[in-house]
mmCIF file of C-alpha atoms and ligand atoms in Angstrom:
data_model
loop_
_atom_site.group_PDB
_atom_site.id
_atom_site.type_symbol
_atom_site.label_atom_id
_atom_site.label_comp_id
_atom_site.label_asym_id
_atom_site.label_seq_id
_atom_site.Cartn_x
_atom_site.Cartn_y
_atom_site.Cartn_z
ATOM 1 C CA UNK A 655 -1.052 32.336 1.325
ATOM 2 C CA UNK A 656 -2.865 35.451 -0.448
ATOM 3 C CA UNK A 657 -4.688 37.936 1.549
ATOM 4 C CA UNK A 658 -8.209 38.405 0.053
ATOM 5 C CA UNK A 659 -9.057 41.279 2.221
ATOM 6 C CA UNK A 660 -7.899 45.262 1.989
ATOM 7 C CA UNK A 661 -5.423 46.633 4.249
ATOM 8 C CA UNK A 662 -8.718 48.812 5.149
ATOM 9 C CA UNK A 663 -10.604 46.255 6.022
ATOM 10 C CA UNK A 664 -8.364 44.076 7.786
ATOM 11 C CA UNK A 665 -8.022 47.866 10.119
ATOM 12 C CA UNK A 666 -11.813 48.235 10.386
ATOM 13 C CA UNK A 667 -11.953 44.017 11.066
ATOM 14 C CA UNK A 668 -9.206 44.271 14.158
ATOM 15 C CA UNK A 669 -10.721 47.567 15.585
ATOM 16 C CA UNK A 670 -13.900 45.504 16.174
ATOM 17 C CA UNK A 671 -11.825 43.373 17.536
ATOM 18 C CA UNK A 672 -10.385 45.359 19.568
ATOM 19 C CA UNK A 673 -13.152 47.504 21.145
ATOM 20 C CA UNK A 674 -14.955 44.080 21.932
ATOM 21 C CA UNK A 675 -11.652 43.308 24.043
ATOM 22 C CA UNK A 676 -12.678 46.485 26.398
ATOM 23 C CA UNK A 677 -15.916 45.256 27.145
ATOM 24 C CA UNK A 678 -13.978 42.625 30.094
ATOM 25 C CA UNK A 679 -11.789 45.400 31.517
ATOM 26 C CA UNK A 680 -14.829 47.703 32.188
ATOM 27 C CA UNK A 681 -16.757 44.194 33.645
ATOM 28 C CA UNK A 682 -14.011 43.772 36.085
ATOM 29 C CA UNK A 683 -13.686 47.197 37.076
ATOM 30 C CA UNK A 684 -17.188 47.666 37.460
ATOM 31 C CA UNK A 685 -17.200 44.962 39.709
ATOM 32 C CA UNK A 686 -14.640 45.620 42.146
ATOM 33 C CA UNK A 687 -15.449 49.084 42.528
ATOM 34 C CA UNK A 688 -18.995 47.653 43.968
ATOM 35 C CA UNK A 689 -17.169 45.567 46.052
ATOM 36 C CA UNK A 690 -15.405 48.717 47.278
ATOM 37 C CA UNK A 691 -11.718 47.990 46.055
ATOM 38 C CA UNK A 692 -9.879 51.233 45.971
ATOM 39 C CA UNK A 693 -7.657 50.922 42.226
ATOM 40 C CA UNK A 694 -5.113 52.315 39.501
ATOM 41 C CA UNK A 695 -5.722 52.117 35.958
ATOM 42 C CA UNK A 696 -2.810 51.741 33.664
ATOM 43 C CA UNK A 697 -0.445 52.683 36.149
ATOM 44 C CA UNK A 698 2.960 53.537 34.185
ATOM 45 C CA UNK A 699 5.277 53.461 36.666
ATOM 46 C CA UNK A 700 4.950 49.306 36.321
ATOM 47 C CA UNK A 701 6.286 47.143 34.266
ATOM 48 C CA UNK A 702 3.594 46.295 31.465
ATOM 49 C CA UNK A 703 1.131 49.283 32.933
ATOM 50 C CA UNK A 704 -0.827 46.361 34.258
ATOM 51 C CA UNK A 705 -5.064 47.500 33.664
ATOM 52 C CA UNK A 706 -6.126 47.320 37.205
ATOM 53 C CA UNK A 707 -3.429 47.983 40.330
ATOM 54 C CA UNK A 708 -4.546 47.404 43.846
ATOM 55 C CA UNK A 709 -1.763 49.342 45.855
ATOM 56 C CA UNK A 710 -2.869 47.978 49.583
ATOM 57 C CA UNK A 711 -2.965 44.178 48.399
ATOM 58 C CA UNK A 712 0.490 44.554 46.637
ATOM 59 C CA UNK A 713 -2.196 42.733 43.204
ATOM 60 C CA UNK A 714 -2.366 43.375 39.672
ATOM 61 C CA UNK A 715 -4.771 42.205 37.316
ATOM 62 C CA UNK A 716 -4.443 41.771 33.661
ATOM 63 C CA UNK A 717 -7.471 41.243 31.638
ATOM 64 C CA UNK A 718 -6.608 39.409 28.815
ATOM 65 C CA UNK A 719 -8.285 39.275 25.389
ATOM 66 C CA UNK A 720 -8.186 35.669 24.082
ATOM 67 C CA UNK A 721 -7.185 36.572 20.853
ATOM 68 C CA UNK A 722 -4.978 38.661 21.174
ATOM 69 C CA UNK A 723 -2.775 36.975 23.954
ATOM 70 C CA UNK A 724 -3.235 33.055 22.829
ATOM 71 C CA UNK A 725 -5.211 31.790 25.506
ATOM 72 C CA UNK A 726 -4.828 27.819 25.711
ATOM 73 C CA UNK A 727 -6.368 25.098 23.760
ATOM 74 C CA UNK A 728 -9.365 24.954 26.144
ATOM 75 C CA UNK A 729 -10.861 28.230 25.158
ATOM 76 C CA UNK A 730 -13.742 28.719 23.204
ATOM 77 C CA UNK A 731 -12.994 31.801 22.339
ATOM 78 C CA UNK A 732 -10.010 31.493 20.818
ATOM 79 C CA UNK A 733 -11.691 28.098 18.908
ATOM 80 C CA UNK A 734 -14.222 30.648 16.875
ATOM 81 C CA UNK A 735 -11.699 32.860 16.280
ATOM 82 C CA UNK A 736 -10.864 32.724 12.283
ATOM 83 C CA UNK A 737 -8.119 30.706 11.220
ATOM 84 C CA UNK A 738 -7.582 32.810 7.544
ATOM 85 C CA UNK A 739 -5.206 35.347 8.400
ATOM 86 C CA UNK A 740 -3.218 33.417 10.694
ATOM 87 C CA UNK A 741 0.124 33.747 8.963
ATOM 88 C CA UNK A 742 -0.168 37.123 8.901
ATOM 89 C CA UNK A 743 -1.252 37.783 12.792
ATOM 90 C CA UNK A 744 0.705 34.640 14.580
ATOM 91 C CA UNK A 745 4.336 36.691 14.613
ATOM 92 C CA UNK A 746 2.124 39.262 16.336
ATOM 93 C CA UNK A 747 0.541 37.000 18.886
ATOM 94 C CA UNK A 748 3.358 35.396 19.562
ATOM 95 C CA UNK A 749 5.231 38.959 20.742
ATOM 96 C CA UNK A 750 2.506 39.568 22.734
ATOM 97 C CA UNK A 751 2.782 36.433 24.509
ATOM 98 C CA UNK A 752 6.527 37.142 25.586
ATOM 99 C CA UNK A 753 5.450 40.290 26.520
ATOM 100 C CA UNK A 754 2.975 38.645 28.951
ATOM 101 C CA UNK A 755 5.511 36.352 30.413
ATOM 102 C CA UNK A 756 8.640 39.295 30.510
ATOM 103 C CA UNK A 757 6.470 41.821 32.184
ATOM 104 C CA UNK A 758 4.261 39.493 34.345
ATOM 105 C CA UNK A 759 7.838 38.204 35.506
ATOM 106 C CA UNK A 760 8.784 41.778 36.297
ATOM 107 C CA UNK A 761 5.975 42.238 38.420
ATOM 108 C CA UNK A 762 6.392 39.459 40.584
ATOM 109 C CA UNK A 763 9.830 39.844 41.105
ATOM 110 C CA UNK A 764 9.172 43.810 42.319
ATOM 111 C CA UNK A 765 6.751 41.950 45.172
ATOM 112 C CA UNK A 766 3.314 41.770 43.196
ATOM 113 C CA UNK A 767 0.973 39.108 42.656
ATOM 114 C CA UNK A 768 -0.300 39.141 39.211
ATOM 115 C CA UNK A 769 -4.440 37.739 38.803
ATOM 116 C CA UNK A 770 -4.364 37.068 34.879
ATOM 117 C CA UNK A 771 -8.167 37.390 33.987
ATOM 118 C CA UNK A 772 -9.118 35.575 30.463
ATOM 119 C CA UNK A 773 -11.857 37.347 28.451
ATOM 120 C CA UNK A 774 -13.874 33.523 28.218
ATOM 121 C CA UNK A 775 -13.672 33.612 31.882
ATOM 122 C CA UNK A 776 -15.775 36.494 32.059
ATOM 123 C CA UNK A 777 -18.555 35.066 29.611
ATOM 124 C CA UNK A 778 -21.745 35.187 31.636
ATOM 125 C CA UNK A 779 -22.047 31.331 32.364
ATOM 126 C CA UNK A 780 -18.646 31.998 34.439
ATOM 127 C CA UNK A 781 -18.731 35.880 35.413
ATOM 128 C CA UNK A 782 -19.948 35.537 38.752
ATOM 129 C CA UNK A 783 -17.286 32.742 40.145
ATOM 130 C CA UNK A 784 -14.711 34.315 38.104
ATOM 131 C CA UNK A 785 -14.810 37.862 39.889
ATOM 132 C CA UNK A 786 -15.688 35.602 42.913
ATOM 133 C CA UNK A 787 -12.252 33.868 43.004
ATOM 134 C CA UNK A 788 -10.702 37.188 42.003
ATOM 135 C CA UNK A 789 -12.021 39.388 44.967
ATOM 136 C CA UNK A 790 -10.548 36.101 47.098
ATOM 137 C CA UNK A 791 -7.274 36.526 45.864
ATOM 138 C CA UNK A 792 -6.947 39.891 45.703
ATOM 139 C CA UNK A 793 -7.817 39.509 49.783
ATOM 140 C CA UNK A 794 -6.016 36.441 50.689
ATOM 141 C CA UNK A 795 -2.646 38.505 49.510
ATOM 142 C CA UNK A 796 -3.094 41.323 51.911
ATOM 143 C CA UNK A 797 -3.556 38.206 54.814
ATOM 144 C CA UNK A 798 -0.696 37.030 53.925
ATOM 145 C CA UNK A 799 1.440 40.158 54.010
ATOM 146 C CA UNK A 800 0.054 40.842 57.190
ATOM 147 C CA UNK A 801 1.188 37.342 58.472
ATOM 148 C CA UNK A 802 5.205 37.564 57.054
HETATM 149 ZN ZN1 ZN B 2017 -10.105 32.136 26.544
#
Protein backbone atom coordinates (compact mmCIF):
# COMPACT_ATOMS: atom_id res chain seq x y z
CA UNK A 1 0.00 0.00 0.00
CA UNK A 2 1.23 3.67 -1.09
CA UNK A 3 2.17 6.15 1.45
CA UNK A 4 0.29 9.43 0.75
CA UNK A 5 2.15 11.38 3.29
CA UNK A 6 5.98 12.98 3.18
CA UNK A 7 8.71 11.45 5.01
CA UNK A 8 8.44 15.10 6.75
CA UNK A 9 5.32 14.79 7.75
CA UNK A 10 5.09 11.37 8.83
CA UNK A 11 8.41 12.93 11.37
CA UNK A 12 6.38 15.98 12.43
CA UNK A 13 3.01 13.36 12.75
CA UNK A 14 5.08 10.77 15.23
CA UNK A 15 6.82 13.63 17.22
CA UNK A 16 3.27 14.66 18.25
CA UNK A 17 2.95 11.49 18.97
CA UNK A 18 5.51 11.17 20.84
CA UNK A 19 5.58 14.25 23.13
CA UNK A 20 1.83 13.36 23.96
CA UNK A 21 3.37 9.92 25.28
CA UNK A 22 5.37 12.15 28.06
CA UNK A 23 2.45 13.70 29.34
CA UNK A 24 1.75 9.98 31.59
CA UNK A 25 5.35 9.71 32.78
CA UNK A 26 5.33 13.29 34.26
CA UNK A 27 1.47 12.30 35.75
CA UNK A 28 2.96 9.43 37.54
CA UNK A 29 5.91 11.07 38.75
CA UNK A 30 4.14 13.94 39.87
CA UNK A 31 2.14 11.81 41.83
CA UNK A 32 4.37 9.74 43.74
CA UNK A 33 6.62 12.40 44.59
CA UNK A 34 3.39 13.91 46.58
CA UNK A 35 2.99 10.80 48.06
CA UNK A 36 6.62 11.12 49.18
CA UNK A 37 8.25 8.13 47.17
CA UNK A 38 11.93 8.73 47.01
CA UNK A 39 12.84 7.65 42.88
CA UNK A 40 15.35 7.15 39.83
CA UNK A 41 14.62 8.25 36.48
CA UNK A 42 15.99 6.30 33.62
CA UNK A 43 18.32 4.54 35.65
CA UNK A 44 20.98 2.89 33.12
CA UNK A 45 22.49 0.55 35.06
CA UNK A 46 19.00 -1.67 34.42
CA UNK A 47 18.01 -3.57 31.95
CA UNK A 48 15.53 -1.44 29.69
CA UNK A 49 16.44 1.95 31.89
CA UNK A 50 13.02 1.37 33.32
CA UNK A 51 11.27 5.42 33.70
CA UNK A 52 10.67 5.36 37.35
CA UNK A 53 13.03 3.04 39.91
CA UNK A 54 12.08 2.79 43.51
CA UNK A 55 15.44 1.42 45.08
CA UNK A 56 13.89 0.63 48.82
CA UNK A 57 10.78 -1.37 47.35
CA UNK A 58 13.10 -3.39 44.96
CA UNK A 59 9.83 -1.73 42.00
CA UNK A 60 10.03 -0.45 38.64
CA UNK A 61 7.49 1.17 36.73
CA UNK A 62 7.15 1.44 33.06
CA UNK A 63 4.75 3.85 31.65
CA UNK A 64 3.68 2.68 28.56
CA UNK A 65 2.35 4.60 25.55
CA UNK A 66 -0.49 2.60 23.93
CA UNK A 67 0.65 3.08 20.66
CA UNK A 68 3.67 2.61 20.71
CA UNK A 69 3.86 -0.69 22.83
CA UNK A 70 0.43 -2.50 21.48
CA UNK A 71 -1.63 -2.34 24.38
CA UNK A 72 -4.50 -5.11 24.15
CA UNK A 73 -7.70 -5.18 22.31
CA UNK A 74 -9.52 -3.50 25.23
CA UNK A 75 -7.92 -0.15 24.87
CA UNK A 76 -9.43 2.77 23.59
CA UNK A 77 -6.59 4.27 22.87
CA UNK A 78 -5.08 2.13 20.75
CA UNK A 79 -8.89 1.74 18.93
CA UNK A 80 -8.56 5.67 17.68
CA UNK A 81 -5.30 5.23 16.79
CA UNK A 82 -5.12 5.36 12.71
CA UNK A 83 -5.08 2.26 10.94
CA UNK A 84 -3.30 3.93 7.43
CA UNK A 85 0.21 3.49 8.01
CA UNK A 86 0.04 0.31 9.67
CA UNK A 87 2.26 -1.67 7.34
CA UNK A 88 4.73 0.64 7.63
CA UNK A 89 4.80 1.03 11.71
CA UNK A 90 3.64 -2.76 12.77
CA UNK A 91 7.49 -4.28 12.25
CA UNK A 92 8.24 -1.39 14.61
CA UNK A 93 5.64 -2.12 17.22
CA UNK A 94 6.15 -5.39 17.16
CA UNK A 95 10.17 -4.88 18.25
CA UNK A 96 9.08 -2.86 20.80
CA UNK A 97 6.89 -5.37 22.20
CA UNK A 98 9.81 -8.02 22.55
CA UNK A 99 11.67 -5.47 23.96
CA UNK A 100 9.00 -5.11 26.69
CA UNK A 101 8.84 -8.76 27.39
CA UNK A 102 13.08 -9.36 27.12
CA UNK A 103 13.83 -6.52 29.41
CA UNK A 104 10.76 -6.73 31.76
CA UNK A 105 12.01 -10.49 32.05
CA UNK A 106 15.45 -9.19 32.95
CA UNK A 107 14.20 -7.23 35.63
CA UNK A 108 12.40 -9.71 37.41
CA UNK A 109 14.84 -12.20 37.26
CA UNK A 110 17.62 -9.53 38.93
CA UNK A 111 14.83 -9.44 42.03
CA UNK A 112 12.46 -6.51 40.79
CA UNK A 113 8.90 -6.24 40.50
CA UNK A 114 7.95 -4.51 37.40
CA UNK A 115 4.27 -2.13 37.72
CA UNK A 116 3.57 -1.76 33.81
CA UNK A 117 1.43 1.52 33.74
CA UNK A 118 -0.78 1.89 30.34
CA UNK A 119 -1.19 5.49 29.09
CA UNK A 120 -5.45 4.73 28.93
CA UNK A 121 -5.05 3.85 32.47
CA UNK A 122 -4.07 7.18 33.33
CA UNK A 123 -7.04 8.94 31.37
CA UNK A 124 -8.80 11.01 34.01
CA UNK A 125 -11.97 8.73 34.43
CA UNK A 126 -9.24 6.10 35.83
CA UNK A 127 -6.18 8.33 37.14
CA UNK A 128 -7.01 8.34 40.61
CA UNK A 129 -7.49 4.30 41.18
CA UNK A 130 -4.79 3.74 38.81
CA UNK A 131 -1.96 5.60 40.89
CA UNK A 132 -4.10 4.24 43.81
CA UNK A 133 -3.35 0.55 43.05
CA UNK A 134 0.16 1.61 42.06
CA UNK A 135 1.24 3.33 45.41
CA UNK A 136 -0.31 -0.26 46.90
CA UNK A 137 1.97 -2.23 45.07
CA UNK A 138 4.81 -0.38 45.14
CA UNK A 139 4.20 -0.83 49.27
CA UNK A 140 2.95 -4.27 49.51
CA UNK A 141 6.58 -5.32 47.86
CA UNK A 142 8.66 -3.77 50.54
CA UNK A 143 6.09 -5.94 53.19
CA UNK A 144 6.87 -8.65 51.64
CA UNK A 145 10.65 -8.38 51.57
CA UNK A 146 10.51 -7.59 55.01
CA UNK A 147 8.53 -10.87 55.72
CA UNK A 148 11.10 -13.49 53.55
ZN1 LIG B 1 -4.31 1.37 26.41
Amino acid sequence: MADKITPAERSQNMRQIRSKDTKPEMLVRRYLHAQGFRYRLHDKRLPGKPDIVLPRFKTAVVIQGCFWHKHGNGCGIRAKAPKSNLAYWEPKLERNVQRDRFTHAALREAGWQVLVIWECSLERSERGATLHRLSIDILDNEAGRVAA
